Amino acid sequence: MPPRIRLSVSQLQAPLRQHEVRVLRQYASAAATATITSSKSPINQSSIPRARSSVNTQPPSHRRPEFRKSQLHRQYTSLLRTAPLILFFQHSNLQSIEWAAIRRELSRALEKVDQDNAAAGRPEPPLASIAKLQIIQTSIFEAALRVVDYFRPENVKPSKNGTRIDPNVTHDLSSTAYWSVLDKRGKHELSSLLLGPVAVLAFPRVSPEHLKAALSILAPSPPAFPAPTRRANPGYHDLTTKAGLQKLMLLAARVEGKVFDLDETKWVGGIQGGMTGLRSQLVGMLQGVGAGVTSALEGAGKSLYLTMESRRSVLEEEKGESGEGKEEKA
């Protein structure tokens, strides 16, 4: 402990120095001026700005909207409504470096499809920068699925099983949406697949070319969906990329709100020419149906005409024979 400084009585009673006296006089004059000003012109309390009272404009929700689960629920419902093509993959203990390698190769494959479409003069917008591969929380995603597919605000009843339901508050996080689809828990077609670690690849539109490129990278199955060769894409054959892809498994797909199994998903990816080719096939099929109907109607008319002509010739022959017989008798 440092030694204390002892002050003598003479030092305590020592006169103030000149600059100390000047400072004290300045403080005293400032205090006196402030007192006089306050007595002459009192402060108007109404002129002091007050803090604005925060008004809660958030509609009532079943869960607090600032929670992370609520934000994920909103994100998943938006994804399900805006992405008509979603692939579901099961992943097992993928490391961050493996995820980065998989996303890199997937982005390269999708960019190549965009370049081919641009070179062919197709008006489709690029999808490589919009398609997103992400890990989901299955329980929240399943709840978002039930809200998107089963919740219809126009069919809400004022009360259900004694629960509080307000037909005027029907957003995705409302109690109305929660209680309306609660009895559908575990009954969705994808509920059995949303178990364990699951990742989704979402596309903003249905594109068979991009789907084929994604399947060739994430779930190759020759000869329809062959993996890229080492010469064409050496990064795909890195040990890190191969180790990550071995931990991915394609489960199913959701196309335009319908659940597709593996075979149906590969059928969509195997459409030649993409959506343009599918439309041309549909037009050709409709034209073939129209030509078949026309030929069938024409065939029926021709057969009827031939039948009537043959019948007419038979009648004429019979009539001629009967006329000749009458002349012989006469």
Tab-separated table of C-alpha atoms in Angstrom:
chain	number	residue	atom	x	y	z
A	1	MET	CA	0.000	0.000	0.000
A	2	PRO	CA	1.559	3.364	-0.989
A	3	PRO	CA	2.375	5.786	1.850
A	4	ARG	CA	-0.130	8.508	2.624
A	5	ILE	CA	0.834	12.125	2.017
A	6	ARG	CA	0.552	14.110	5.221
A	7	LEU	CA	-0.555	17.721	4.826
A	8	SER	CA	0.182	20.264	7.398
A	9	VAL	CA	-2.309	22.841	8.664
A	10	SER	CA	-0.345	25.602	6.991
A	11	GLN	CA	-0.660	23.915	3.629
A	12	LEU	CA	-4.448	23.506	4.047
A	13	GLN	CA	-4.891	27.164	4.942
A	14	ALA	CA	-2.667	28.365	2.102
A	15	PRO	CA	-4.232	31.145	-0.033
A	16	LEU	CA	-5.551	30.348	-3.486
A	17	ARG	CA	-3.399	31.113	-6.451
A	18	GLN	CA	-4.306	33.737	-9.028
A	19	HIS	CA	-5.464	31.378	-11.781
A	20	GLU	CA	-7.597	29.397	-9.304
A	21	VAL	CA	-9.374	32.563	-8.263
A	22	ARG	CA	-10.018	33.430	-11.933
A	23	VAL	CA	-11.638	30.017	-12.571
A	24	LEU	CA	-13.874	30.313	-9.509
A	25	ARG	CA	-15.067	33.761	-10.611
A	26	GLN	CA	-15.952	32.430	-14.089
A	27	TYR	CA	-17.999	29.563	-12.641
A	28	ALA	CA	-19.811	31.911	-10.267
A	29	SER	CA	-20.739	34.375	-13.024
A	30	ALA	CA	-22.001	31.563	-15.289
A	31	ALA	CA	-24.185	30.151	-12.500
A	32	ALA	CA	-25.647	33.569	-11.755
A	33	THR	CA	-26.476	34.192	-15.422
A	34	ALA	CA	-28.215	30.826	-15.701
A	35	THR	CA	-30.275	31.552	-12.569
A	36	ILE	CA	-31.417	34.928	-13.875
A	37	THR	CA	-32.331	33.533	-17.282
A	38	SER	CA	-34.352	30.721	-15.774
A	39	SER	CA	-36.280	33.095	-13.541
A	40	LYS	CA	-37.115	35.491	-16.380
A	41	SER	CA	-37.950	33.026	-19.180
A	42	PRO	CA	-39.137	29.675	-17.896
A	43	ILE	CA	-38.674	26.715	-20.210
A	44	ASN	CA	-41.722	25.775	-22.206
A	45	GLN	CA	-42.209	22.074	-21.507
A	46	SER	CA	-44.383	21.624	-24.562
A	47	SER	CA	-41.538	22.702	-26.873
A	48	ILE	CA	-39.304	19.805	-25.745
A	49	PRO	CA	-39.602	16.957	-28.262
A	50	ARG	CA	-40.791	13.777	-26.718
A	51	ALA	CA	-39.969	10.252	-27.836
A	52	ARG	CA	-42.591	8.815	-30.101
A	53	SER	CA	-44.566	6.026	-28.590
A	54	SER	CA	-43.996	2.764	-30.467
A	55	VAL	CA	-47.199	1.487	-32.022
A	56	ASN	CA	-47.404	-2.273	-32.532
A	57	THR	CA	-48.600	-2.843	-36.097
A	58	GLN	CA	-47.770	-6.562	-36.080
A	59	PRO	CA	-50.951	-8.685	-36.357
A	60	PRO	CA	-51.516	-11.256	-33.623
A	61	SER	CA	-49.583	-14.474	-34.188
A	62	HIS	CA	-49.529	-17.944	-32.734
A	63	ARG	CA	-45.806	-17.557	-32.072
A	64	ARG	CA	-43.793	-14.395	-31.635
A	65	PRO	CA	-42.645	-13.255	-35.108
A	66	GLU	CA	-39.132	-12.307	-33.970
A	67	PHE	CA	-38.262	-15.884	-33.040
A	68	ARG	CA	-35.950	-17.764	-35.380
A	69	LYS	CA	-38.504	-20.555	-35.844
A	70	SER	CA	-41.086	-18.022	-36.987
A	71	GLN	CA	-38.654	-16.521	-39.483
A	72	LEU	CA	-37.824	-19.980	-40.837
A	73	HIS	CA	-41.539	-20.747	-41.151
A	74	ARG	CA	-42.023	-17.594	-43.224
A	75	GLN	CA	-39.005	-18.434	-45.359
A	76	TYR	CA	-40.213	-21.973	-46.054
A	77	THR	CA	-43.769	-20.935	-46.945
A	78	SER	CA	-42.384	-18.347	-49.361
A	79	LEU	CA	-40.069	-20.961	-50.873
A	80	LEU	CA	-42.898	-23.449	-51.376
A	81	ARG	CA	-45.106	-20.847	-53.056
A	82	THR	CA	-42.453	-19.409	-55.384
A	83	ALA	CA	-40.442	-22.529	-56.328
A	84	PRO	CA	-42.430	-24.923	-58.559
A	85	LEU	CA	-39.534	-27.415	-58.668
A	86	ILE	CA	-37.914	-28.638	-55.428
A	87	LEU	CA	-35.620	-31.645	-55.012
A	88	PHE	CA	-35.228	-33.331	-51.626
A	89	PHE	CA	-31.922	-34.919	-50.625
A	90	GLN	CA	-30.851	-36.752	-47.519
A	91	HIS	CA	-27.360	-35.816	-46.336
A	92	SER	CA	-25.201	-37.476	-43.740
A	93	ASN	CA	-22.516	-35.566	-41.820
A	94	LEU	CA	-21.334	-33.374	-44.677
A	95	GLN	CA	-18.533	-31.010	-43.778
A	96	SER	CA	-18.540	-27.360	-44.760
A	97	ILE	CA	-15.722	-27.854	-47.277
A	98	GLU	CA	-17.724	-30.661	-48.897
A	99	TRP	CA	-20.810	-28.466	-49.126
A	100	ALA	CA	-18.730	-25.735	-50.762
A	101	ALA	CA	-17.346	-28.186	-53.340
A	102	ILE	CA	-20.827	-29.550	-54.155
A	103	ARG	CA	-22.306	-26.075	-54.571
A	104	ARG	CA	-19.376	-25.070	-56.778
A	105	GLU	CA	-19.840	-28.002	-59.170
A	106	LEU	CA	-23.616	-27.545	-59.208
A	107	SER	CA	-23.250	-23.865	-60.069
A	108	ARG	CA	-20.858	-24.693	-62.919
A	109	ALA	CA	-23.252	-27.245	-64.400
A	110	LEU	CA	-26.221	-24.864	-64.234
A	111	GLU	CA	-24.193	-22.013	-65.722
A	112	LYS	CA	-23.288	-24.222	-68.672
A	113	VAL	CA	-26.995	-24.855	-69.309
A	114	ASP	CA	-27.651	-21.095	-69.202
A	115	GLN	CA	-24.865	-20.515	-71.707
A	116	ASP	CA	-26.244	-23.197	-74.043
A	117	ASN	CA	-29.734	-21.670	-73.872
A	118	ALA	CA	-28.325	-18.210	-74.625
A	119	ALA	CA	-26.329	-19.567	-77.569
A	120	ALA	CA	-29.447	-21.277	-78.933
A	121	GLY	CA	-31.389	-18.012	-78.707
A	122	ARG	CA	-33.920	-19.203	-76.131
A	123	PRO	CA	-35.691	-16.489	-74.125
A	124	GLU	CA	-35.531	-18.354	-70.791
A	125	PRO	CA	-33.819	-16.334	-68.023
A	126	PRO	CA	-30.712	-17.837	-66.369
A	127	LEU	CA	-31.219	-19.931	-63.242
A	128	ALA	CA	-27.691	-20.665	-62.032
A	129	SER	CA	-27.563	-17.651	-59.730
A	130	ILE	CA	-31.108	-18.212	-58.391
A	131	ALA	CA	-31.204	-21.962	-57.732
A	132	LYS	CA	-30.350	-22.581	-54.088
A	133	LEU	CA	-29.192	-25.704	-52.262
A	134	GLN	CA	-29.852	-25.379	-48.534
A	135	ILE	CA	-30.325	-27.457	-45.392
A	136	ILE	CA	-33.783	-27.285	-43.824
A	137	GLN	CA	-35.253	-27.941	-40.413
A	138	THR	CA	-37.673	-30.736	-41.158
A	139	SER	CA	-40.244	-30.071	-38.428
A	140	ILE	CA	-40.694	-26.420	-39.411
A	141	PHE	CA	-40.670	-27.296	-43.110
A	142	GLU	CA	-43.397	-29.889	-42.560
A	143	ALA	CA	-45.521	-27.293	-40.770
A	144	ALA	CA	-44.982	-24.875	-43.653
A	145	LEU	CA	-46.013	-27.616	-46.102
A	146	ARG	CA	-49.268	-28.162	-44.240
A	147	VAL	CA	-50.044	-24.438	-44.237
A	148	VAL	CA	-49.309	-24.021	-47.954
A	149	ASP	CA	-51.143	-27.137	-49.158
A	150	TYR	CA	-54.050	-27.445	-46.710
A	151	PHE	CA	-54.813	-24.019	-45.268
A	152	ARG	CA	-57.525	-22.128	-47.140
A	153	PRO	CA	-58.577	-18.844	-45.455
A	154	GLU	CA	-61.917	-18.778	-47.284
A	155	ASN	CA	-62.911	-22.082	-45.653
A	156	VAL	CA	-62.090	-21.057	-42.077
A	157	LYS	CA	-64.869	-21.507	-39.545
A	158	PRO	CA	-65.234	-19.192	-36.504
A	159	SER	CA	-64.543	-21.976	-33.989
A	160	LYS	CA	-63.020	-25.414	-34.158
A	161	ASN	CA	-62.878	-27.856	-31.242
A	162	GLY	CA	-63.106	-25.070	-28.713
A	163	THR	CA	-59.981	-23.276	-29.980
A	164	ARG	CA	-59.808	-19.557	-30.581
A	165	ILE	CA	-59.906	-18.894	-34.320
A	166	ASP	CA	-60.257	-15.419	-35.768
A	167	PRO	CA	-61.364	-15.537	-39.435
A	168	ASN	CA	-60.069	-11.983	-39.901
A	169	VAL	CA	-56.434	-12.928	-39.070
A	170	THR	CA	-55.322	-15.577	-41.544
A	171	HIS	CA	-51.613	-15.034	-42.174
A	172	ASP	CA	-49.189	-17.971	-42.101
A	173	LEU	CA	-48.152	-17.438	-38.460
A	174	SER	CA	-51.657	-16.824	-37.141
A	175	SER	CA	-53.460	-19.049	-34.679
A	176	THR	CA	-56.097	-19.595	-37.342
A	177	ALA	CA	-53.567	-21.210	-39.682
A	178	TYR	CA	-52.036	-23.235	-36.848
A	179	TRP	CA	-55.299	-24.741	-35.575
A	180	SER	CA	-56.736	-25.255	-39.064
A	181	VAL	CA	-53.934	-27.631	-40.160
A	182	LEU	CA	-53.092	-29.172	-36.801
A	183	ASP	CA	-55.094	-32.326	-37.565
A	184	LYS	CA	-53.044	-32.778	-40.781
A	185	ARG	CA	-49.815	-33.281	-38.887
A	186	GLY	CA	-47.922	-36.258	-40.292
A	187	LYS	CA	-50.473	-36.831	-43.086
A	188	HIS	CA	-48.706	-35.008	-45.906
A	189	GLU	CA	-47.162	-37.062	-48.696
A	190	LEU	CA	-43.711	-35.749	-47.824
A	191	SER	CA	-44.033	-36.213	-44.063
A	192	SER	CA	-42.468	-39.676	-44.189
A	193	LEU	CA	-39.450	-38.273	-46.048
A	194	LEU	CA	-38.862	-35.275	-43.791
A	195	LEU	CA	-36.993	-37.270	-41.176
A	196	GLY	CA	-33.372	-36.802	-40.249
A	197	PRO	CA	-31.014	-34.425	-42.080
A	198	VAL	CA	-32.628	-33.153	-45.295
A	199	ALA	CA	-31.505	-30.587	-47.877
A	200	VAL	CA	-33.532	-29.066	-50.715
A	201	LEU	CA	-32.612	-27.701	-54.122
A	202	ALA	CA	-35.200	-25.154	-55.293
A	203	PHE	CA	-35.694	-23.788	-58.811
A	204	PRO	CA	-37.855	-20.723	-59.571
A	205	ARG	CA	-39.343	-22.450	-62.637
A	206	VAL	CA	-39.590	-25.943	-64.075
A	207	SER	CA	-36.660	-26.454	-66.451
A	208	PRO	CA	-35.907	-30.028	-67.575
A	209	GLU	CA	-32.447	-28.969	-68.829
A	210	HIS	CA	-31.416	-27.557	-65.448
A	211	LEU	CA	-32.965	-30.537	-63.672
A	212	LYS	CA	-30.942	-32.909	-65.854
A	213	ALA	CA	-27.748	-30.986	-65.120
A	214	ALA	CA	-28.469	-31.028	-61.374
A	215	LEU	CA	-29.203	-34.755	-61.365
A	216	SER	CA	-26.014	-35.440	-63.341
A	217	ILE	CA	-24.037	-33.741	-60.570
A	218	LEU	CA	-25.928	-34.665	-57.398
A	219	ALA	CA	-27.426	-38.050	-58.332
A	220	PRO	CA	-25.834	-39.392	-61.530
A	221	SER	CA	-27.372	-42.474	-63.112
A	222	PRO	CA	-26.064	-43.367	-66.592
A	223	PRO	CA	-26.982	-43.494	-69.375
A	224	ALA	CA	-29.727	-40.864	-68.979
A	225	PHE	CA	-27.881	-38.744	-66.376
A	226	PRO	CA	-24.148	-39.459	-66.717
A	227	ALA	CA	-21.615	-37.796	-64.450
A	228	PRO	CA	-19.139	-35.399	-66.129
A	229	THR	CA	-15.870	-36.907	-67.241
A	230	ARG	CA	-12.557	-36.051	-65.670
A	231	ARG	CA	-11.387	-34.280	-68.810
A	232	ALA	CA	-14.509	-32.142	-69.085
A	233	ASN	CA	-14.719	-31.302	-65.372
A	234	PRO	CA	-11.697	-32.297	-63.263
A	235	GLY	CA	-13.056	-30.530	-60.164
A	236	TYR	CA	-15.961	-32.956	-59.992
A	237	HIS	CA	-13.523	-35.831	-59.430
A	238	ASP	CA	-11.726	-34.232	-56.472
A	239	LEU	CA	-11.634	-36.324	-53.337
A	240	THR	CA	-13.534	-33.700	-51.372
A	241	THR	CA	-16.323	-33.455	-53.949
A	242	LYS	CA	-16.632	-37.215	-54.357
A	243	ALA	CA	-16.721	-37.722	-50.585
A	244	GLY	CA	-19.521	-35.175	-50.255
A	245	LEU	CA	-21.585	-36.578	-53.123
A	246	GLN	CA	-21.413	-40.063	-51.634
A	247	LYS	CA	-23.240	-38.702	-48.590
A	248	LEU	CA	-26.150	-37.314	-50.668
A	249	MET	CA	-29.192	-39.355	-51.647
A	250	LEU	CA	-32.120	-38.165	-53.761
A	251	LEU	CA	-35.445	-38.793	-52.006
A	252	ALA	CA	-38.194	-37.205	-54.106
A	253	ALA	CA	-39.253	-34.016	-55.848
A	254	ARG	CA	-42.111	-31.547	-55.653
A	255	VAL	CA	-43.177	-30.371	-59.106
A	256	GLU	CA	-46.017	-27.854	-59.411
A	257	GLY	CA	-47.349	-28.828	-55.996
A	258	LYS	CA	-47.303	-32.598	-56.690
A	259	VAL	CA	-44.947	-35.159	-55.175
A	260	PHE	CA	-42.852	-37.108	-57.704
A	261	ASP	CA	-40.861	-40.228	-56.945
A	262	LEU	CA	-37.419	-40.964	-58.404
A	263	ASP	CA	-38.673	-42.394	-61.704
A	264	GLU	CA	-41.083	-39.519	-62.300
A	265	THR	CA	-38.383	-36.999	-61.410
A	266	LYS	CA	-36.017	-38.563	-63.929
A	267	TRP	CA	-38.817	-38.516	-66.509
A	268	VAL	CA	-39.137	-34.736	-66.073
A	269	GLY	CA	-35.375	-34.336	-66.394
A	270	GLY	CA	-35.321	-36.506	-69.516
A	271	ILE	CA	-37.734	-34.377	-71.551
A	272	GLN	CA	-35.920	-33.571	-74.798
A	273	GLY	CA	-35.776	-29.891	-75.651
A	274	GLY	CA	-37.056	-28.751	-72.273
A	275	MET	CA	-40.421	-27.091	-71.921
A	276	THR	CA	-40.307	-25.998	-75.557
A	277	GLY	CA	-39.879	-29.609	-76.630
A	278	LEU	CA	-42.685	-30.682	-74.312
A	279	ARG	CA	-45.017	-28.094	-75.839
A	280	SER	CA	-44.114	-29.239	-79.346
A	281	GLN	CA	-44.790	-32.852	-78.336
A	282	LEU	CA	-48.155	-31.822	-76.914
A	283	VAL	CA	-49.040	-29.939	-80.101
A	284	GLY	CA	-48.001	-32.940	-82.215
A	285	MET	CA	-50.051	-35.259	-80.049
A	286	LEU	CA	-53.120	-33.019	-80.343
A	287	GLN	CA	-52.640	-32.804	-84.087
A	288	GLY	CA	-52.359	-36.576	-84.256
A	289	VAL	CA	-55.559	-36.937	-82.266
A	290	GLY	CA	-57.336	-34.512	-84.607
A	291	ALA	CA	-56.059	-36.332	-87.687
A	292	GLY	CA	-57.190	-39.639	-86.198
A	293	VAL	CA	-60.664	-38.315	-85.500
A	294	THR	CA	-60.885	-36.887	-89.019
A	295	SER	CA	-59.739	-40.126	-90.630
A	296	ALA	CA	-62.156	-42.111	-88.470
A	297	LEU	CA	-65.067	-39.909	-89.515
A	298	GLU	CA	-64.014	-40.023	-93.146
A	299	GLY	CA	-63.643	-43.803	-92.976
A	300	ALA	CA	-67.156	-44.155	-91.574
A	301	GLY	CA	-68.541	-41.936	-94.326
A	302	LYS	CA	-66.687	-43.808	-97.035
A	303	SER	CA	-67.827	-47.195	-95.767
A	304	LEU	CA	-71.407	-45.969	-95.647
A	305	TYR	CA	-71.128	-44.622	-99.180
A	306	LEU	CA	-69.690	-47.903	-100.495
A	307	THR	CA	-72.391	-49.872	-98.722
A	308	MET	CA	-75.128	-47.738	-100.219
A	309	GLU	CA	-73.581	-47.935	-103.700
A	310	SER	CA	-73.291	-51.711	-103.537
A	311	ARG	CA	-76.876	-51.964	-102.335
A	312	ARG	CA	-78.043	-49.692	-105.154
A	313	SER	CA	-76.254	-51.807	-107.780
A	314	VAL	CA	-77.840	-54.967	-106.362
A	315	LEU	CA	-81.285	-53.419	-106.501
A	316	GLU	CA	-80.749	-52.271	-110.061
A	317	GLU	CA	-79.686	-55.755	-111.105
A	318	GLU	CA	-82.713	-57.292	-109.426
A	319	LYS	CA	-84.951	-54.746	-111.088
A	320	GLY	CA	-83.416	-55.482	-114.498
A	321	GLU	CA	-83.855	-59.221	-114.070
A	322	SER	CA	-87.484	-58.801	-113.042
A	323	GLY	CA	-88.142	-56.628	-116.137
A	324	GLU	CA	-86.609	-59.192	-118.486
A	325	GLY	CA	-88.740	-61.961	-116.961
A	326	LYS	CA	-91.941	-60.045	-117.546
A	327	GLU	CA	-91.015	-59.419	-121.237
A	328	GLU	CA	-90.389	-63.156	-121.817
A	329	LYS	CA	-93.775	-64.081	-120.374
A	330	ALA	CA	-95.473	-61.509	-122.559
